[in-house]
Coordinates of C-alpha atoms and ligand atoms in Angstrom, one line a residue:
M14 CA -181.7 8.9 -13.9
L15 CA -182.7 7.5 -10.6
I16 CA -183.1 10.4 -8.2
K17 CA -181.4 10.0 -4.9
T18 CA -181.6 11.9 -1.6
I19 CA -178.4 12.7 0.1
L20 CA -178.0 13.9 3.7
G21 CA -175.1 16.3 4.1
I22 CA -173.4 17.2 7.4
E23 CA -171.0 20.1 8.0
S24 CA -169.2 21.1 11.2
S25 CA -165.8 22.3 10.1
C26 CA -165.9 25.8 11.5
D27 CA -168.6 27.5 13.6
D28 CA -171.8 26.5 11.8
T29 CA -173.5 23.2 12.6
A30 CA -175.3 22.3 9.4
A31 CA -177.4 19.4 8.0
A32 CA -179.2 19.4 4.6
L33 CA -181.2 17.1 2.4
V34 CA -180.5 17.5 -1.3
R35 CA -181.7 15.4 -4.2
S36 CA -179.6 14.4 -7.1
D37 CA -181.7 16.6 -9.4
G38 CA -180.4 19.6 -7.5
S39 CA -183.4 20.3 -5.4
V40 CA -182.6 21.4 -1.8
L41 CA -185.3 19.9 0.4
A42 CA -183.9 21.4 3.6
S43 CA -180.8 23.2 4.6
I44 CA -180.4 23.9 8.3
V45 CA -177.5 26.1 9.6
M46 CA -177.2 26.6 13.3
G47 CA -174.7 29.4 13.8
Q48 CA -172.6 29.9 16.9
N49 CA -171.9 33.7 16.7
A50 CA -173.3 34.3 20.1
L51 CA -170.9 31.7 21.6
H52 CA -167.8 33.3 20.1
E53 CA -168.5 37.0 19.8
G54 CA -167.1 37.8 23.3
F55 CA -163.7 36.4 22.1
G56 CA -163.6 38.3 18.7
G57 CA -163.1 35.0 16.8
V58 CA -164.0 31.3 16.8
V59 CA -162.8 29.4 19.9
P60 CA -162.1 25.8 18.7
E61 CA -163.0 24.0 21.9
I62 CA -166.3 25.8 22.3
A63 CA -167.1 25.2 18.6
A64 CA -166.4 21.4 18.9
R65 CA -168.6 21.0 22.0
A66 CA -171.4 23.0 20.4
H67 CA -171.2 20.8 17.3
A68 CA -171.4 17.6 19.3
E69 CA -174.5 18.9 21.1
R70 CA -176.2 20.1 18.0
L71 CA -175.5 17.7 15.1
D72 CA -178.4 15.4 15.9
I73 CA -180.7 18.4 16.4
A74 CA -179.7 19.9 13.0
T75 CA -180.1 16.6 11.3
Q76 CA -183.6 16.0 12.8
A77 CA -184.6 19.5 11.9
A78 CA -183.6 18.9 8.3
L79 CA -185.5 15.6 8.1
D80 CA -188.6 17.3 9.7
K81 CA -188.4 20.2 7.2
A82 CA -188.2 17.8 4.3
G83 CA -190.9 15.6 5.7
L84 CA -188.5 12.6 5.5
K85 CA -187.3 9.9 7.8
L86 CA -183.7 8.7 8.0
G87 CA -184.8 5.5 6.1
D88 CA -185.7 7.7 3.1
V89 CA -182.1 8.9 2.7
D90 CA -180.0 7.1 0.1
A91 CA -176.5 8.2 1.1
L92 CA -174.7 10.3 3.6
A93 CA -172.0 13.0 2.9
V94 CA -169.9 14.6 5.6
T95 CA -167.2 17.2 5.7
A96 CA -164.0 15.4 6.6
G97 CA -161.7 18.5 6.5
P98 CA -160.1 20.9 6.2
G99 CA -161.1 22.8 9.3
L100 CA -161.0 23.0 13.1
I101 CA -160.2 19.4 14.0
G102 CA -162.6 19.1 17.0
G103 CA -165.5 20.2 14.9
V104 CA -164.6 18.1 11.9
L105 CA -164.2 15.1 14.2
S106 CA -167.7 15.7 15.7
G107 CA -169.3 15.6 12.3
V108 CA -167.3 12.6 11.1
M109 CA -168.0 10.5 14.2
F110 CA -171.7 11.5 14.0
A111 CA -171.9 10.5 10.3
K112 CA -170.0 7.3 10.8
G113 CA -172.4 6.4 13.6
L114 CA -175.4 7.0 11.3
A115 CA -173.8 5.0 8.5
A116 CA -173.0 2.1 10.8
A117 CA -176.5 2.1 12.3
T118 CA -178.4 2.3 9.0
G119 CA -176.0 0.6 6.5
K120 CA -176.2 3.7 4.2
P121 CA -173.2 4.6 2.0
L122 CA -171.1 7.4 3.4
I123 CA -168.7 9.7 1.5
A124 CA -166.0 12.0 2.9
V125 CA -166.2 15.4 1.4
N126 CA -163.6 18.2 1.3
H127 CA -165.2 21.3 2.6
L128 CA -163.5 23.4 -0.1
A129 CA -164.9 21.0 -2.8
G130 CA -168.3 21.7 -1.3
H131 CA -167.8 25.4 -1.9
A132 CA -166.2 24.9 -5.3
L133 CA -169.0 22.7 -6.6
T134 CA -171.8 25.0 -5.3
P135 CA -172.3 26.7 -8.7
R136 CA -173.2 23.3 -10.2
L137 CA -175.9 22.9 -7.6
T138 CA -177.3 26.5 -7.9
H139 CA -176.7 27.2 -11.6
R140 CA -175.8 23.9 -13.3
L141 CA -172.5 25.6 -14.3
A142 CA -170.7 23.4 -16.8
Y143 CA -167.1 22.3 -16.3
P144 CA -164.5 23.9 -16.5
Y145 CA -165.0 27.1 -14.6
L146 CA -163.0 29.4 -12.3
M147 CA -164.0 29.6 -8.7
L148 CA -163.0 32.4 -6.3
L149 CA -163.5 31.3 -2.7
V150 CA -163.4 34.2 -0.3
S151 CA -164.4 33.6 3.3
G152 CA -163.1 33.8 6.9
G153 CA -160.9 30.9 6.5
H154 CA -160.3 30.5 2.7
C155 CA -159.1 32.6 -0.2
Q156 CA -158.2 30.9 -3.4
F157 CA -158.7 30.8 -7.1
I158 CA -159.5 27.3 -8.3
A159 CA -160.0 26.0 -11.8
V160 CA -162.7 23.3 -11.5
S161 CA -162.7 20.8 -14.3
S162 CA -164.6 17.9 -12.7
A163 CA -166.1 17.0 -9.3
E164 CA -162.6 15.7 -8.4
S165 CA -160.2 17.8 -10.4
F166 CA -159.3 21.1 -8.8
H167 CA -156.3 23.2 -9.8
R168 CA -155.4 26.0 -7.5
L169 CA -154.2 29.0 -9.6
G170 CA -153.4 31.2 -6.6
G171 CA -154.5 32.1 -3.1
T172 CA -153.6 34.1 0.0
I173 CA -150.2 33.7 1.4
D174 CA -151.3 34.8 4.9
D175 CA -154.8 35.9 6.1
A176 CA -158.1 35.2 4.4
P177 CA -160.0 38.4 3.6
G178 CA -162.8 37.6 6.0
E179 CA -160.3 37.1 8.7
A180 CA -158.8 40.5 7.9
F181 CA -162.3 42.1 8.0
D182 CA -162.8 40.4 11.4
K183 CA -159.4 41.6 12.8
V184 CA -160.0 45.2 11.5
A185 CA -163.4 45.2 13.2
R186 CA -161.8 44.1 16.4
L187 CA -159.0 46.8 16.1
L188 CA -161.8 49.4 15.7
G189 CA -164.0 48.1 18.4
L190 CA -166.8 47.2 16.0
G191 CA -167.7 43.6 17.1
Y192 CA -167.9 40.2 15.5
P193 CA -168.3 39.0 12.8
G194 CA -166.5 42.0 11.4
G195 CA -167.4 41.9 7.7
P196 CA -170.9 43.2 7.8
L197 CA -170.0 45.8 10.5
V198 CA -167.0 47.1 8.5
E199 CA -169.2 47.3 5.4
A200 CA -171.9 49.2 7.3
A201 CA -169.4 51.6 8.8
A202 CA -167.7 52.1 5.4
R203 CA -171.0 53.4 3.9
S204 CA -170.5 56.8 5.6
G205 CA -166.7 56.8 5.1
D206 CA -164.3 58.4 2.6
A207 CA -162.2 55.7 1.0
T208 CA -159.6 58.2 -0.2
R209 CA -158.7 59.8 3.2
F210 CA -156.2 57.2 4.3
K211 CA -153.8 55.6 1.9
L212 CA -153.7 51.9 2.6
P213 CA -151.4 49.4 0.8
R214 CA -152.4 47.3 -2.2
P215 CA -150.4 44.1 -1.2
L216 CA -148.7 42.1 -4.0
A217 CA -149.9 44.6 -6.6
D218 CA -146.7 44.4 -8.5
R219 CA -146.3 40.7 -8.4
D220 CA -147.4 38.5 -11.3
G221 CA -149.9 35.7 -10.9
C222 CA -152.9 35.6 -8.6
D223 CA -151.5 35.1 -5.1
M224 CA -152.9 37.5 -2.5
S225 CA -151.9 38.9 0.9
F226 CA -154.1 40.6 3.5
S227 CA -152.2 40.6 6.8
G228 CA -150.2 43.7 5.9
L229 CA -153.5 45.6 5.4
K230 CA -154.6 44.7 8.9
T231 CA -151.2 45.9 10.3
A232 CA -151.5 49.1 8.3
V233 CA -154.9 49.7 10.0
R234 CA -153.4 49.0 13.4
R235 CA -150.7 51.6 12.8
L236 CA -153.3 54.1 11.6
R237 CA -155.3 53.6 14.7
E238 CA -152.2 54.1 16.9
K239 CA -151.2 57.2 15.0
L240 CA -154.7 58.7 15.4
E241 CA -154.7 57.8 19.1
A242 CA -151.3 59.5 19.6
D243 CA -152.3 62.6 17.6
Q244 CA -155.8 63.3 18.8
G245 CA -156.3 61.0 21.8
G246 CA -158.7 58.6 20.2
L247 CA -160.8 57.8 17.1
Y248 CA -163.9 59.8 16.1
P249 CA -166.8 57.9 14.4
Q250 CA -165.8 59.6 11.1
D251 CA -162.2 58.2 11.5
I252 CA -163.6 54.7 11.9
A253 CA -165.9 55.1 8.9
D254 CA -163.0 56.4 6.8
I255 CA -160.6 53.6 7.8
C256 CA -163.3 51.0 7.1
A257 CA -164.0 52.5 3.7
G258 CA -160.3 52.7 2.9
F259 CA -159.7 49.1 4.1
Q260 CA -162.7 47.8 2.1
A261 CA -161.6 49.6 -1.0
A262 CA -158.1 48.1 -0.7
V263 CA -159.5 44.5 -0.3
A264 CA -161.9 45.0 -3.2
E265 CA -159.2 46.5 -5.5
S266 CA -156.8 43.7 -4.6
L267 CA -159.3 41.0 -5.2
A268 CA -160.3 42.6 -8.5
A269 CA -156.8 42.9 -9.7
K270 CA -156.0 39.3 -8.8
T271 CA -159.3 38.1 -10.4
R272 CA -158.1 39.8 -13.6
A273 CA -154.9 37.8 -13.5
A274 CA -156.7 34.5 -12.6
L275 CA -159.1 35.0 -15.6
Q276 CA -156.2 35.4 -17.9
E277 CA -154.5 32.4 -16.5
F278 CA -157.6 30.3 -16.9
E279 CA -158.1 31.4 -20.5
H280 CA -154.4 30.5 -21.2
R281 CA -154.9 27.0 -19.7
F282 CA -158.3 26.1 -21.0
G283 CA -158.3 28.1 -24.2
N284 CA -161.6 29.9 -23.6
A285 CA -162.9 32.7 -21.4
A286 CA -163.8 31.5 -18.0
R287 CA -167.1 31.4 -16.3
L288 CA -166.3 32.8 -12.9
A289 CA -168.1 31.9 -9.7
V290 CA -167.6 33.5 -6.4
A291 CA -168.5 32.0 -3.0
G292 CA -167.7 32.5 0.7
G293 CA -169.0 35.0 3.3
V294 CA -167.0 37.9 1.9
A295 CA -168.9 37.6 -1.4
A296 CA -171.7 39.2 0.5
N297 CA -169.9 42.5 0.4
E298 CA -171.4 44.9 -2.2
T299 CA -168.2 46.8 -2.9
I300 CA -166.3 43.6 -3.5
R301 CA -169.1 42.1 -5.6
A302 CA -169.2 45.2 -7.8
A303 CA -165.4 45.3 -8.2
I304 CA -165.2 41.6 -9.2
G305 CA -168.3 42.0 -11.4
A306 CA -166.6 44.8 -13.3
V307 CA -163.5 42.8 -13.9
A308 CA -165.6 39.8 -15.1
A309 CA -167.5 42.0 -17.5
E310 CA -164.4 43.6 -18.9
A311 CA -162.9 40.1 -19.5
G312 CA -166.1 38.8 -21.2
A313 CA -166.5 36.2 -18.5
G314 CA -169.9 35.1 -17.2
L315 CA -170.3 35.7 -13.4
V316 CA -172.2 33.4 -11.1
L317 CA -173.0 34.4 -7.6
P318 CA -174.8 31.6 -5.8
P319 CA -177.4 32.9 -3.3
L320 CA -175.8 33.9 0.0
P321 CA -177.1 31.0 2.2
L322 CA -175.4 28.6 -0.2
C323 CA -172.3 30.8 -0.5
T324 CA -171.5 30.7 3.2
D325 CA -170.9 27.5 5.2
N326 CA -173.8 25.1 4.8
A327 CA -174.4 21.4 4.4
A328 CA -176.4 21.5 1.1
M329 CA -173.0 22.1 -0.7
I330 CA -171.6 19.0 1.1
A331 CA -174.6 16.9 0.1
W332 CA -174.2 18.0 -3.5
A333 CA -170.5 17.4 -3.6
G334 CA -171.1 14.0 -2.0
H335 CA -173.6 13.2 -4.8
E336 CA -171.3 14.2 -7.6
Q337 CA -168.3 12.4 -6.0
L338 CA -170.2 9.3 -5.1
A339 CA -171.2 8.9 -8.7
R340 CA -167.5 9.0 -9.6
R341 CA -165.7 6.9 -7.0
G342 CA -168.4 5.2 -4.8
P343 CA -168.6 5.4 -1.0
D344 CA -165.6 5.7 1.3
G345 CA -166.5 3.2 4.0
L346 CA -165.9 3.9 7.7
A347 CA -162.1 4.0 7.8
F348 CA -161.4 7.5 6.6
S349 CA -160.0 10.1 9.0
A350 CA -160.9 13.7 9.9
R351 CA -158.3 16.0 8.4
P352 CA -157.3 19.4 9.8
R353 CA -155.5 20.2 6.5
W354 CA -156.6 18.9 3.2
P355 CA -155.6 20.9 0.2
L356 CA -158.0 20.6 -2.7
D357 CA -155.2 20.6 -5.2
A358 CA -152.7 18.1 -3.9
I359 CA -150.2 19.1 -6.6
A360 CA -149.9 22.8 -6.0
A361 CA -147.5 23.8 -3.3
P362 CA -149.3 24.0 0.1
M363 CA -150.4 27.4 1.2
L364 CA -148.7 29.0 4.2
G365 CA -150.1 29.4 7.6
Y366 CA -153.1 28.8 9.8
G367 CA -155.7 31.4 10.6
K368 CA -158.1 31.7 13.6
K369 CA -160.7 29.8 11.6
G370 CA -158.4 26.9 10.7
P371 CA -155.9 26.1 8.0
K372 CA -156.1 28.0 4.8
A373 CA -155.3 24.8 2.8
Ligands
KG4_419 O1 -168.1 31.7 4.4 P1 -168.2 32.1 5.8 O2 -169.6 32.2 6.3 O3 -167.5 31.2 6.8 C1 -166.2 30.7 6.6 O4 -165.2 31.5 6.9 O5 -166.0 29.6 6.1 O6 -167.5 33.5 5.9 C2 -167.5 34.2 7.1 C3 -166.6 35.4 6.9 C4 -166.3 36.2 8.1 O7 -165.0 36.5 8.3 C5 -167.1 37.5 7.9 O8 -166.5 38.6 8.5 C6 -167.0 37.6 6.4 O9 -167.1 36.3 5.9 N1 -168.1 38.5 5.9 C7 -168.0 39.6 5.2 C8 -169.3 40.2 5.0 N2 -170.2 39.3 5.5 C9 -169.5 38.2 6.0 N3 -166.9 40.3 4.8 C10 -167.0 41.5 4.2 N4 -168.2 42.0 4.0 C11 -169.4 41.4 4.3 N5 -170.5 42.0 4.1
ZN420 ZN1 -166.3 27.5 4.2

């Protein structure tokens, strides 16, 4: 096989990323320029600020990736760019940048779905064979996807409202912990008692593997209001206990729905799933442990790609570009940036938009 080098570009949320990946799976460089400092004062991603920052940084990230890999643009064989779903200003910045590079160099360009990038990551990191089950849990996404080729995705279920990362971020904001909330809630939960407050287990009695997290966030708000009314404020121990209770509820809910998704996968494909988990929320130890226990109990192999490739990055876009290019060839320069772009065009669209864009 002729080994090719693909430049990946990602700018659909709040990370400006560029990466160089070879078709044998080696990641030569993966640059991720975060924007947390630009958004933390707002408690969430501000789309206009994000789009402007991407426009300013895409060329810097790309040059940094080329420098790190010791390559020149002329050494690149193809370009892959996230064309959606995501915050449209940021997606547009990346798409225009990539089209400009393709027009100037004559290199083939492929438009990649951001979710396909996440969903194909276990192929890049673990050579996972098709078909497998993917759980994507991040600030903007939450879905179970059966992946049977680089272009065949079947959504088995997903959140009907907030993504779990979004819920972590909102809970952190309610408790005055800061942004991004996930790591801060996890840290606070370490000294908390998860059993002190009873929080709901949303959709626990519903069949299938759809999930819901916005009720949990509302329950936390009520709890805070009640404590404020009863005792005039929240003590550090209250915050720790709420964080622990909330985290346990999310972990339990994800674990229960993973059990259902594994059963559905087995039913459809006739063999036990290999399960892969990606997205920023997969960094959470309690959640990892809960999902790991369910996978073990179901006899399913569990793949957890290393965190820098689990969260938003451009190596996953380059890799998905490589796999999809081999199947359908380049996309030319006429494709559009898409704010919504469900991976599985057949399944009913998911409801709602979150702070970090459409849940697709
Ligand atoms: O995948 P990601 O980097 O970006 C996208 O949303 O696409 O995920 C970021 C999300 C944030 O909402 C953040 O609060 C959450 O992942 N997160 C966590 C943890 N680390 C990051 N949530 C729970 N526990 C964590 N340790
Ligand atoms: Zn993502």
